Amino acid sequence: MPILPPSGFNFFPRTRGILAGAVCAASMFMAGCQTQPEFRPLTSEAPPPPTFVTVPGEETCQAAQARYALGQALDPLLLEQMRTRTGSKSARTSAVGAPLPVPADPARLNVDVDPQGRITAARCG
């Protein structure tokens, strides 16, 4: 005697997939309705722009004005031109990597010179 499927609604493989997808979508929809929304106030105010910190004494010495001299051979005339352009009160030279003196003077231009006598850096302090 042949085994026959039970009478009634017949589930085909394709119908099962569609039905499973519909049940999954419905359950996700219901789960989405259950979560509480995050409170975010609506405002048209923009945050303040970032502020830039100025180093004390930077107004008297602008080391960026001495960039033109990088790579040039140092001589007393060039050192004086660098001091004048940066607006510093004094200027001094030091070997590359030499430690700076402890009482730093923000109005002094420090010029780093390599062993060949070329300017490698200029900074205030």
C-alpha angles and dihedrals in degrees: 000000000000120000110238125195115252114272119253132058111006116215112214118196092250092049090051091056093049092047092048091049091050092050091049093049092048092050092049090049090052092047090052091055091054098059120092117238119244113251111243117167115225112233137155093211115117120214115257116269118258117271125225121222117227116210112236110260093017089118090067097049123039106186092182088071089067096061092102090071098055111123094016124119111260120240131160093259093053091047090053091048090051091049092050095047093049093048093232123150095225141006134210137180129226137176117263109276095011113143116253120238115269099240096065115201111210090201093058125093114222115201119195115212127192122223090268091058096253122138112248103170143002126200140157124246 
